[in-house]
């Protein structure tokens, strides 16, 4: 992970699914692949204890990895540092 560029909660419709399985986000006129952290970690989204909660829009952490930009979808961000 080289850099975190920005963190934001996207408006509805920013994240879309293509080909029925890949998610992308339109961010500043660029289409960026979205990776869901819960899926990467093989965890249920929405709670550390696995409790069922109503789905909420994810927070997108825009990251750069090996010169490519990705949107990392997370449930929440606990702390931010400039």
PDB file of C-alpha atoms in Angstrom:
ATOM      1  CA  UNK A   1       0.000   0.000   0.000  1.00  0.00           C
ATOM      2  CA  UNK A   2       1.671   3.186  -1.153  1.00  0.00           C
ATOM      3  CA  UNK A   3      -0.780   5.929  -0.336  1.00  0.00           C
ATOM      4  CA  UNK A   4      -4.259   6.738   0.888  1.00  0.00           C
ATOM      5  CA  UNK A   5      -5.542   9.534  -1.341  1.00  0.00           C
ATOM      6  CA  UNK A   6      -8.918  10.233   0.242  1.00  0.00           C
ATOM      7  CA  UNK A   7     -11.669   8.783   2.398  1.00  0.00           C
ATOM      8  CA  UNK A   8     -15.361   9.452   1.769  1.00  0.00           C
ATOM      9  CA  UNK A   9     -18.842   7.950   1.919  1.00  0.00           C
ATOM     10  CA  UNK A  10     -20.047   7.789  -1.697  1.00  0.00           C
ATOM     11  CA  UNK A  11     -23.500   8.854  -2.788  1.00  0.00           C
ATOM     12  CA  UNK A  12     -25.951   6.195  -3.879  1.00  0.00           C
ATOM     13  CA  UNK A  13     -25.190   4.992  -7.398  1.00  0.00           C
ATOM     14  CA  UNK A  14     -21.461   5.773  -7.310  1.00  0.00           C
ATOM     15  CA  UNK A  15     -20.608   2.089  -6.791  1.00  0.00           C
ATOM     16  CA  UNK A  16     -21.988  -0.166  -9.517  1.00  0.00           C
ATOM     17  CA  UNK A  17     -21.664  -3.838 -10.380  1.00  0.00           C
ATOM     18  CA  UNK A  18     -20.517  -4.912 -13.826  1.00  0.00           C
ATOM     19  CA  UNK A  19     -20.811  -8.384 -15.321  1.00  0.00           C
ATOM     20  CA  UNK A  20     -22.785  -9.357 -12.233  1.00  0.00           C
ATOM     21  CA  UNK A  21     -19.752  -9.616  -9.967  1.00  0.00           C
ATOM     22  CA  UNK A  22     -17.142  -6.842 -10.281  1.00  0.00           C
ATOM     23  CA  UNK A  23     -17.744  -3.559  -8.508  1.00  0.00           C
ATOM     24  CA  UNK A  24     -16.447  -0.224  -9.712  1.00  0.00           C
ATOM     25  CA  UNK A  25     -16.861   3.365  -8.583  1.00  0.00           C
ATOM     26  CA  UNK A  26     -16.914   6.548 -10.610  1.00  0.00           C
ATOM     27  CA  UNK A  27     -14.551   8.879  -8.739  1.00  0.00           C
ATOM     28  CA  UNK A  28     -13.533  12.234 -10.230  1.00  0.00           C
ATOM     29  CA  UNK A  29     -14.411  11.106 -13.773  1.00  0.00           C
ATOM     30  CA  UNK A  30     -12.370   7.895 -13.437  1.00  0.00           C
ATOM     31  CA  UNK A  31     -13.683   4.346 -13.118  1.00  0.00           C
ATOM     32  CA  UNK A  32     -11.913   2.668 -10.200  1.00  0.00           C
ATOM     33  CA  UNK A  33     -12.169  -1.004  -9.138  1.00  0.00           C
ATOM     34  CA  UNK A  34     -13.775  -1.483  -5.717  1.00  0.00           C
ATOM     35  CA  UNK A  35     -12.440  -4.107  -3.312  1.00  0.00           C
ATOM     36  CA  UNK A  36     -14.581  -4.943  -0.290  1.00  0.00           C
ATOM     37  CA  UNK A  37     -12.384  -5.418   2.763  1.00  0.00           C
ATOM     38  CA  UNK A  38     -14.881  -7.772   4.436  1.00  0.00           C
ATOM     39  CA  UNK A  39     -14.834 -10.037   1.385  1.00  0.00           C
ATOM     40  CA  UNK A  40     -11.022  -9.987   1.203  1.00  0.00           C
ATOM     41  CA  UNK A  41     -10.854 -10.988   4.874  1.00  0.00           C
ATOM     42  CA  UNK A  42     -13.694 -13.526   4.434  1.00  0.00           C
ATOM     43  CA  UNK A  43     -15.755 -11.731   7.101  1.00  0.00           C
ATOM     44  CA  UNK A  44     -19.378 -10.659   7.232  1.00  0.00           C
ATOM     45  CA  UNK A  45     -19.733  -6.902   6.759  1.00  0.00           C
ATOM     46  CA  UNK A  46     -21.396  -4.756   9.397  1.00  0.00           C
ATOM     47  CA  UNK A  47     -19.920  -5.740  12.709  1.00  0.00           C
ATOM     48  CA  UNK A  48     -16.859  -7.122  14.415  1.00  0.00           C
ATOM     49  CA  UNK A  49     -18.888  -9.755  16.212  1.00  0.00           C
ATOM     50  CA  UNK A  50     -20.782 -10.805  13.103  1.00  0.00           C
ATOM     51  CA  UNK A  51     -24.070  -9.444  14.413  1.00  0.00           C
ATOM     52  CA  UNK A  52     -26.713  -8.737  11.785  1.00  0.00           C
ATOM     53  CA  UNK A  53     -27.156  -5.066  11.087  1.00  0.00           C
ATOM     54  CA  UNK A  54     -29.003  -3.099   8.445  1.00  0.00           C
ATOM     55  CA  UNK A  55     -26.777  -2.522   5.434  1.00  0.00           C
ATOM     56  CA  UNK A  56     -25.238   0.924   5.340  1.00  0.00           C
ATOM     57  CA  UNK A  57     -23.309   2.478   2.494  1.00  0.00           C
ATOM     58  CA  UNK A  58     -19.606   1.683   2.778  1.00  0.00           C
ATOM     59  CA  UNK A  59     -16.841   4.185   3.292  1.00  0.00           C
ATOM     60  CA  UNK A  60     -14.458   4.258   0.327  1.00  0.00           C
ATOM     61  CA  UNK A  61     -10.771   4.540   1.091  1.00  0.00           C
ATOM     62  CA  UNK A  62      -9.073   5.507  -2.155  1.00  0.00           C
ATOM     63  CA  UNK A  63      -5.676   3.812  -2.179  1.00  0.00           C
ATOM     64  CA  UNK A  64      -2.772   3.383  -4.569  1.00  0.00           C
ATOM     65  CA  UNK A  65      -1.108   0.000  -4.871  1.00  0.00           C
ATOM     66  CA  UNK A  66       1.584  -0.759  -7.463  1.00  0.00           C
ATOM     67  CA  UNK A  67       0.722   2.424  -9.406  1.00  0.00           C
ATOM     68  CA  UNK A  68      -2.978   1.500  -9.637  1.00  0.00           C
ATOM     69  CA  UNK A  69      -5.860   3.172  -7.799  1.00  0.00           C
ATOM     70  CA  UNK A  70      -8.497   1.170  -5.954  1.00  0.00           C
ATOM     71  CA  UNK A  71     -11.485   1.974  -3.800  1.00  0.00           C
ATOM     72  CA  UNK A  72     -11.291  -0.090  -0.626  1.00  0.00           C
ATOM     73  CA  UNK A  73     -14.852  -0.396   0.724  1.00  0.00           C
ATOM     74  CA  UNK A  74     -14.921  -0.572   4.528  1.00  0.00           C
ATOM     75  CA  UNK A  75     -17.694  -0.424   7.127  1.00  0.00           C
ATOM     76  CA  UNK A  76     -16.152   2.483   9.015  1.00  0.00           C
ATOM     77  CA  UNK A  77     -12.923   4.359   9.633  1.00  0.00           C
ATOM     78  CA  UNK A  78     -11.937   4.508  13.287  1.00  0.00           C
ATOM     79  CA  UNK A  79      -9.390   7.299  13.106  1.00  0.00           C
ATOM     80  CA  UNK A  80      -7.859   9.649  10.595  1.00  0.00           C
ATOM     81  CA  UNK A  81      -4.464  11.261  10.559  1.00  0.00           C
ATOM     82  CA  UNK A  82      -3.234  13.879   8.099  1.00  0.00           C
TER      83      UNK A  82
END
